[in-house]
PDB file of C-alpha atoms and ligand atoms in Angstrom:
ATOM      1  CA  UNK A  77      22.381   7.758   5.180  1.00  0.00           C
ATOM      2  CA  UNK A  78      22.054   6.106   8.069  1.00  0.00           C
ATOM      3  CA  UNK A  79      19.024   4.979   9.777  1.00  0.00           C
ATOM      4  CA  UNK A  80      19.813   3.485  13.417  1.00  0.00           C
ATOM      5  CA  UNK A  81      22.582   0.422  12.315  1.00  0.00           C
ATOM      6  CA  UNK A  82      21.605   0.292   8.539  1.00  0.00           C
ATOM      7  CA  UNK A  83      23.204   2.434   5.659  1.00  0.00           C
ATOM      8  CA  UNK A  84      20.849   3.587   2.591  1.00  0.00           C
ATOM      9  CA  UNK A  85      21.901   5.181  -0.777  1.00  0.00           C
ATOM     10  CA  UNK A  86      19.218   7.506  -2.634  1.00  0.00           C
ATOM     11  CA  UNK A  87      16.945   5.523  -4.920  1.00  0.00           C
ATOM     12  CA  UNK A  88      13.465   6.834  -6.201  1.00  0.00           C
ATOM     13  CA  UNK A  89      13.326  11.112  -6.249  1.00  0.00           C
ATOM     14  CA  UNK A  90      10.055  12.551  -5.189  1.00  0.00           C
ATOM     15  CA  UNK A  91       9.881  13.886  -8.667  1.00  0.00           C
ATOM     16  CA  UNK A  92       9.323  10.209 -10.042  1.00  0.00           C
ATOM     17  CA  UNK A  93       7.047   9.340  -7.423  1.00  0.00           C
ATOM     18  CA  UNK A  94       4.798  12.271  -8.574  1.00  0.00           C
ATOM     19  CA  UNK A  95       5.071  10.851 -12.245  1.00  0.00           C
ATOM     20  CA  UNK A  96       3.859   7.411 -11.307  1.00  0.00           C
ATOM     21  CA  UNK A  97       0.743   8.647  -9.441  1.00  0.00           C
ATOM     22  CA  UNK A  98      -0.621  10.870 -11.829  1.00  0.00           C
ATOM     23  CA  UNK A  99      -0.025   7.991 -14.054  1.00  0.00           C
ATOM     24  CA  UNK A 100      -1.470   6.130 -11.742  1.00  0.00           C
ATOM     25  CA  UNK A 101      -4.824   8.465 -10.590  1.00  0.00           C
ATOM     26  CA  UNK A 102      -4.972   8.776 -14.462  1.00  0.00           C
ATOM     27  CA  UNK A 103      -6.331   5.499 -15.022  1.00  0.00           C
ATOM     28  CA  UNK A 104      -8.247   4.997 -11.940  1.00  0.00           C
ATOM     29  CA  UNK A 105     -10.238   8.093 -12.636  1.00  0.00           C
ATOM     30  CA  UNK A 106     -11.115   5.959 -16.087  1.00  0.00           C
ATOM     31  CA  UNK A 107     -12.180   3.241 -14.828  1.00  0.00           C
ATOM     32  CA  UNK A 108     -13.979   3.864 -11.783  1.00  0.00           C
ATOM     33  CA  UNK A 109     -15.936   7.079 -13.338  1.00  0.00           C
ATOM     34  CA  UNK A 110     -19.665   6.489 -11.781  1.00  0.00           C
ATOM     35  CA  UNK A 111     -18.422   3.349  -9.756  1.00  0.00           C
ATOM     36  CA  UNK A 112     -18.162   5.307  -6.654  1.00  0.00           C
ATOM     37  CA  UNK A 113     -15.350   3.575  -5.283  1.00  0.00           C
ATOM     38  CA  UNK A 114     -14.268   3.178  -1.710  1.00  0.00           C
ATOM     39  CA  UNK A 115     -10.507   3.512  -0.952  1.00  0.00           C
ATOM     40  CA  UNK A 116      -9.183   1.671   1.473  1.00  0.00           C
ATOM     41  CA  UNK A 117      -5.617   2.593   2.901  1.00  0.00           C
ATOM     42  CA  UNK A 118      -3.499  -0.171   4.923  1.00  0.00           C
ATOM     43  CA  UNK A 119      -1.826   1.906   7.559  1.00  0.00           C
ATOM     44  CA  UNK A 120       0.903   3.264   8.665  1.00  0.00           C
ATOM     45  CA  UNK A 121       3.220   2.898   5.941  1.00  0.00           C
ATOM     46  CA  UNK A 122       0.281   3.777   2.899  1.00  0.00           C
ATOM     47  CA  UNK A 123      -0.406   6.954   4.306  1.00  0.00           C
ATOM     48  CA  UNK A 124       1.686   9.447   2.417  1.00  0.00           C
ATOM     49  CA  UNK A 125       1.138   7.778  -0.887  1.00  0.00           C
ATOM     50  CA  UNK A 126      -2.842   7.566  -0.671  1.00  0.00           C
ATOM     51  CA  UNK A 127      -2.608  11.647   0.557  1.00  0.00           C
ATOM     52  CA  UNK A 128      -0.880  12.603  -2.882  1.00  0.00           C
ATOM     53  CA  UNK A 129      -2.649   9.705  -4.948  1.00  0.00           C
ATOM     54  CA  UNK A 130      -6.143  11.059  -3.627  1.00  0.00           C
ATOM     55  CA  UNK A 131      -5.900  14.506  -4.042  1.00  0.00           C
ATOM     56  CA  UNK A 132      -5.576  12.896  -7.866  1.00  0.00           C
ATOM     57  CA  UNK A 133      -8.780  11.142  -8.067  1.00  0.00           C
ATOM     58  CA  UNK A 134     -11.202  13.647  -9.373  1.00  0.00           C
ATOM     59  CA  UNK A 135     -14.087  11.270  -9.090  1.00  0.00           C
ATOM     60  CA  UNK A 136     -17.359  10.431  -6.895  1.00  0.00           C
ATOM     61  CA  UNK A 137     -15.381   8.356  -4.022  1.00  0.00           C
ATOM     62  CA  UNK A 138     -14.555   8.176  -0.437  1.00  0.00           C
ATOM     63  CA  UNK A 139     -11.414   7.091   1.468  1.00  0.00           C
ATOM     64  CA  UNK A 140     -11.069   5.245   4.433  1.00  0.00           C
ATOM     65  CA  UNK A 141      -8.250   4.005   7.026  1.00  0.00           C
ATOM     66  CA  UNK A 142      -7.278   0.304   8.363  1.00  0.00           C
ATOM     67  CA  UNK A 143      -4.842  -1.422  10.242  1.00  0.00           C
ATOM     68  CA  UNK A 144      -3.840  -5.208  10.321  1.00  0.00           C
ATOM     69  CA  UNK A 145      -3.125  -6.093  13.853  1.00  0.00           C
ATOM     70  CA  UNK A 146      -1.696  -8.870  15.184  1.00  0.00           C
ATOM     71  CA  UNK A 147      -1.273 -10.236  18.464  1.00  0.00           C
ATOM     72  CA  UNK A 148       0.095 -13.556  19.536  1.00  0.00           C
ATOM     73  CA  UNK A 149      -2.109 -16.187  20.969  1.00  0.00           C
ATOM     74  CA  UNK A 150      -0.595 -17.860  24.385  1.00  0.00           C
ATOM     75  CA  UNK A 151      -2.432 -20.820  23.327  1.00  0.00           C
ATOM     76  CA  UNK A 152      -0.946 -20.721  19.611  1.00  0.00           C
ATOM     77  CA  UNK A 153       2.206 -20.861  18.179  1.00  0.00           C
ATOM     78  CA  UNK A 154       0.908 -18.889  15.027  1.00  0.00           C
ATOM     79  CA  UNK A 155      -0.030 -14.993  14.764  1.00  0.00           C
ATOM     80  CA  UNK A 156      -3.605 -13.764  14.619  1.00  0.00           C
ATOM     81  CA  UNK A 157      -4.237 -10.657  12.616  1.00  0.00           C
ATOM     82  CA  UNK A 158      -7.298  -8.797  12.731  1.00  0.00           C
ATOM     83  CA  UNK A 159      -8.561  -5.885  10.593  1.00  0.00           C
ATOM     84  CA  UNK A 160      -9.300  -3.057  12.636  1.00  0.00           C
ATOM     85  CA  UNK A 161     -10.878   0.648  12.055  1.00  0.00           C
ATOM     86  CA  UNK A 162     -13.334  -0.442   9.355  1.00  0.00           C
ATOM     87  CA  UNK A 163     -16.778   1.663  10.073  1.00  0.00           C
ATOM     88  CA  UNK A 164     -17.872   1.885   6.225  1.00  0.00           C
ATOM     89  CA  UNK A 165     -20.326  -0.566   5.320  1.00  0.00           C
ATOM     90  CA  UNK A 166     -18.350  -2.540   2.319  1.00  0.00           C
ATOM     91  CA  UNK A 167     -20.789  -5.223   1.271  1.00  0.00           C
ATOM     92  CA  UNK A 168     -21.769  -4.335  -2.515  1.00  0.00           C
ATOM     93  CA  UNK A 169     -19.097  -1.836  -2.460  1.00  0.00           C
ATOM     94  CA  UNK A 170     -16.313  -1.008  -5.469  1.00  0.00           C
ATOM     95  CA  UNK A 171     -13.043  -1.404  -3.487  1.00  0.00           C
ATOM     96  CA  UNK A 172      -9.636  -0.114  -4.233  1.00  0.00           C
ATOM     97  CA  UNK A 173      -6.972  -1.200  -1.706  1.00  0.00           C
ATOM     98  CA  UNK A 174      -3.733   1.292  -1.200  1.00  0.00           C
ATOM     99  CA  UNK A 175      -0.712  -0.288  -0.264  1.00  0.00           C
ATOM    100  CA  UNK A 176       2.573   1.359   0.096  1.00  0.00           C
ATOM    101  CA  UNK A 177       4.653  -1.911  -0.475  1.00  0.00           C
ATOM    102  CA  UNK A 178       3.550  -5.674  -1.299  1.00  0.00           C
ATOM    103  CA  UNK A 179       6.443  -7.946  -0.637  1.00  0.00           C
ATOM    104  CA  UNK A 180       5.430 -11.461  -0.278  1.00  0.00           C
ATOM    105  CA  UNK A 181       1.838 -10.493  -0.016  1.00  0.00           C
ATOM    106  CA  UNK A 182       0.511 -12.243   2.950  1.00  0.00           C
ATOM    107  CA  UNK A 183      -0.601  -9.295   4.544  1.00  0.00           C
ATOM    108  CA  UNK A 184      -2.691  -8.194   1.187  1.00  0.00           C
ATOM    109  CA  UNK A 185      -4.332 -11.722   1.150  1.00  0.00           C
ATOM    110  CA  UNK A 186      -5.110 -11.662   4.717  1.00  0.00           C
ATOM    111  CA  UNK A 187      -6.935  -8.185   4.115  1.00  0.00           C
ATOM    112  CA  UNK A 188      -8.743  -9.111   0.530  1.00  0.00           C
ATOM    113  CA  UNK A 189     -10.027 -12.405   2.181  1.00  0.00           C
ATOM    114  CA  UNK A 190     -11.367 -10.247   4.860  1.00  0.00           C
ATOM    115  CA  UNK A 191     -13.360  -7.696   2.404  1.00  0.00           C
ATOM    116  CA  UNK A 192     -14.421 -10.390   0.268  1.00  0.00           C
ATOM    117  CA  UNK A 193     -15.927 -11.787   3.536  1.00  0.00           C
ATOM    118  CA  UNK A 194     -17.952  -8.994   3.684  1.00  0.00           C
ATOM    119  CA  UNK A 195     -19.742  -9.000   0.701  1.00  0.00           C
ATOM    120  CA  UNK A 196     -17.243  -6.408  -1.436  1.00  0.00           C
ATOM    121  CA  UNK A 197     -18.615  -6.030  -4.901  1.00  0.00           C
ATOM    122  CA  UNK A 198     -15.169  -5.732  -6.452  1.00  0.00           C
ATOM    123  CA  UNK A 199     -11.497  -5.585  -4.710  1.00  0.00           C
ATOM    124  CA  UNK A 200      -8.467  -3.843  -6.589  1.00  0.00           C
ATOM    125  CA  UNK A 201      -4.909  -3.036  -5.268  1.00  0.00           C
ATOM    126  CA  UNK A 202      -3.089  -0.269  -5.838  1.00  0.00           C
ATOM    127  CA  UNK A 203       0.570  -0.601  -4.814  1.00  0.00           C
ATOM    128  CA  UNK A 204       3.564   2.344  -4.819  1.00  0.00           C
ATOM    129  CA  UNK A 205       6.310  -0.767  -4.882  1.00  0.00           C
ATOM    130  CA  UNK A 206       5.673  -4.326  -5.659  1.00  0.00           C
ATOM    131  CA  UNK A 207       8.364  -6.800  -4.619  1.00  0.00           C
ATOM    132  CA  UNK A 208       8.724  -9.059  -7.844  1.00  0.00           C
ATOM    133  CA  UNK A 209      10.578 -11.599  -6.321  1.00  0.00           C
ATOM    134  CA  UNK A 210       9.084 -12.456  -3.147  1.00  0.00           C
ATOM    135  CA  UNK A 211       5.620 -11.837  -4.046  1.00  0.00           C
ATOM    136  CA  UNK A 212       4.371 -15.617  -2.777  1.00  0.00           C
ATOM    137  CA  UNK A 213       0.634 -15.623  -4.319  1.00  0.00           C
ATOM    138  CA  UNK A 214      -0.412 -15.389  -7.649  1.00  0.00           C
ATOM    139  CA  UNK A 215      -2.007 -11.895  -7.767  1.00  0.00           C
ATOM    140  CA  UNK A 216      -3.421  -9.941  -9.643  1.00  0.00           C
ATOM    141  CA  UNK A 217      -2.714  -6.077  -9.117  1.00  0.00           C
ATOM    142  CA  UNK A 218      -4.063  -3.847 -11.629  1.00  0.00           C
ATOM    143  CA  UNK A 219      -1.807  -0.401 -10.546  1.00  0.00           C
ATOM    144  CA  UNK A 220       1.638  -0.431  -9.728  1.00  0.00           C
ATOM    145  CA  UNK A 221       4.035   2.326  -9.089  1.00  0.00           C
ATOM    146  CA  UNK A 222       7.414   0.402  -9.332  1.00  0.00           C
ATOM    147  CA  UNK A 223       8.261  -2.809  -9.520  1.00  0.00           C
ATOM    148  CA  UNK A 224      11.268  -3.450  -7.446  1.00  0.00           C
ATOM    149  CA  UNK A 225      14.066  -6.197  -6.299  1.00  0.00           C
ATOM    150  CA  UNK A 226      13.868  -7.856  -3.515  1.00  0.00           C
ATOM    151  CA  UNK A 227      15.693  -5.244  -1.380  1.00  0.00           C
ATOM    152  CA  UNK A 228      15.002  -2.937   1.433  1.00  0.00           C
ATOM    153  CA  UNK A 229      13.967   0.714   0.830  1.00  0.00           C
ATOM    154  CA  UNK A 230      12.624   3.398   3.245  1.00  0.00           C
ATOM    155  CA  UNK A 231      10.989   6.924   2.553  1.00  0.00           C
ATOM    156  CA  UNK A 232       7.964   8.422   1.782  1.00  0.00           C
ATOM    157  CA  UNK A 233       5.952   6.416   3.871  1.00  0.00           C
ATOM    158  CA  UNK A 234       8.109   3.359   4.145  1.00  0.00           C
ATOM    159  CA  UNK A 235       9.808   2.877   7.589  1.00  0.00           C
ATOM    160  CA  UNK A 236      12.877   0.583   9.427  1.00  0.00           C
ATOM    161  CA  UNK A 237      11.696   0.115  12.282  1.00  0.00           C
ATOM    162  CA  UNK A 238       9.430   2.794  12.975  1.00  0.00           C
ATOM    163  CA  UNK A 239      12.160   5.607  11.406  1.00  0.00           C
ATOM    164  CA  UNK A 240      12.351   7.044   8.168  1.00  0.00           C
ATOM    165  CA  UNK A 241       8.945   7.525   7.003  1.00  0.00           C
ATOM    166  CA  UNK A 242       9.341  11.332   6.760  1.00  0.00           C
ATOM    167  CA  UNK A 243      12.233  11.125   4.122  1.00  0.00           C
ATOM    168  CA  UNK A 244      10.597  12.954   0.708  1.00  0.00           C
ATOM    169  CA  UNK A 245      12.775  10.456  -1.517  1.00  0.00           C
ATOM    170  CA  UNK A 246      13.003   6.587  -1.148  1.00  0.00           C
ATOM    171  CA  UNK A 247      16.281   5.247  -0.128  1.00  0.00           C
ATOM    172  CA  UNK A 248      17.233   1.704  -0.786  1.00  0.00           C
ATOM    173  CA  UNK A 249      19.775   0.003   1.915  1.00  0.00           C
ATOM    174  CA  UNK A 250      23.651  -0.355   0.478  1.00  0.00           C
TER     175      UNK A 250
HETATM  176  P1  LIG B 845       4.091  -8.538   2.908  1.00  0.00           P
HETATM  177  O1  LIG B 845       3.076  -9.145   3.456  1.00  0.00           O
HETATM  178  O2  LIG B 845       5.511  -9.739   3.225  1.00  0.00           O
HETATM  179  O3  LIG B 845       3.510  -8.353   1.727  1.00  0.00           O
HETATM  180  O4  LIG B 845       4.657  -7.626   3.941  1.00  0.00           O
HETATM  181  C1  LIG B 845       4.175  -6.012   3.271  1.00  0.00           C
HETATM  182  C2  LIG B 845       4.432  -5.528   4.546  1.00  0.00           C
HETATM  183  O5  LIG B 845       5.759  -5.542   5.144  1.00  0.00           O
HETATM  184  C3  LIG B 845       4.280  -3.753   4.292  1.00  0.00           C
HETATM  185  O6  LIG B 845       2.872  -2.920   4.475  1.00  0.00           O
HETATM  186  C4  LIG B 845       5.601  -2.866   5.103  1.00  0.00           C
HETATM  187  O7  LIG B 845       5.154  -2.682   5.929  1.00  0.00           O
HETATM  188  C5  LIG B 845       6.457  -3.736   5.296  1.00  0.00           C
HETATM  189  N1  LIG B 845       7.472  -3.877   3.912  1.00  0.00           N
HETATM  190  C6  LIG B 845       8.246  -5.188   3.148  1.00  0.00           C
HETATM  191  N2  LIG B 845       9.451  -4.677   2.597  1.00  0.00           N
HETATM  192  C7  LIG B 845       9.704  -3.378   2.930  1.00  0.00           C
HETATM  193  C8  LIG B 845      10.507  -2.430   2.929  1.00  0.00           C
HETATM  194  O8  LIG B 845      11.463  -2.840   1.971  1.00  0.00           O
HETATM  195  N3  LIG B 845      11.032  -0.994   3.537  1.00  0.00           N
HETATM  196  C9  LIG B 845       9.640  -0.879   4.057  1.00  0.00           C
HETATM  197  N4  LIG B 845       8.942  -1.968   4.704  1.00  0.00           N
HETATM  198  C10 LIG B 845       8.864  -3.043   3.831  1.00  0.00           C
HETATM  199 MG1  LIG B 846       2.945  -1.328   5.347  1.00  0.00          MG
END
């Protein structure tokens, strides 16, 4: 299968993803009973995973969506990221960040720092995919769907240059 200039082959089927989601949601439902967690979905990639996962959550909870905007400062060489879309008060809340995939972990590190600054009571992470080899930071990621090698995947919300998010299964670069 081709997306733009890259060839992909089948990797993980929707059924396997569903089983992983069932396993993860059971754990969360137990761990967060009576904790009224606030799920924070990192857009864009995590929206499909989050919609399937959240429908398996049967405890009192809320969900909201955030995004990291990055913009170049002309006066600086670096990129500055900003957390946008957070309307809920996170002070004293038990947060669960929903990510599609964690690669270097830099996106996640920035998000965690920003949420800690806002006084979150606890922060745990649920990610569908974790690239174990590329993770730079020593994170404690509590809920993981699949640990994968440092390879490029698309589908089920994950994109290649904006395309492929609507694929039901996950594909890997050939
Ligand atoms: P990190 O900051 O290096 O952890 O990058 C994480 C972000 O990079 C994810 O939220 C994705 O948007 C993107 N990403 C990393 N690996 C892949 C991949 O294999 N396929 C699609 N997007 C990816
Ligand atoms: Mg993403």
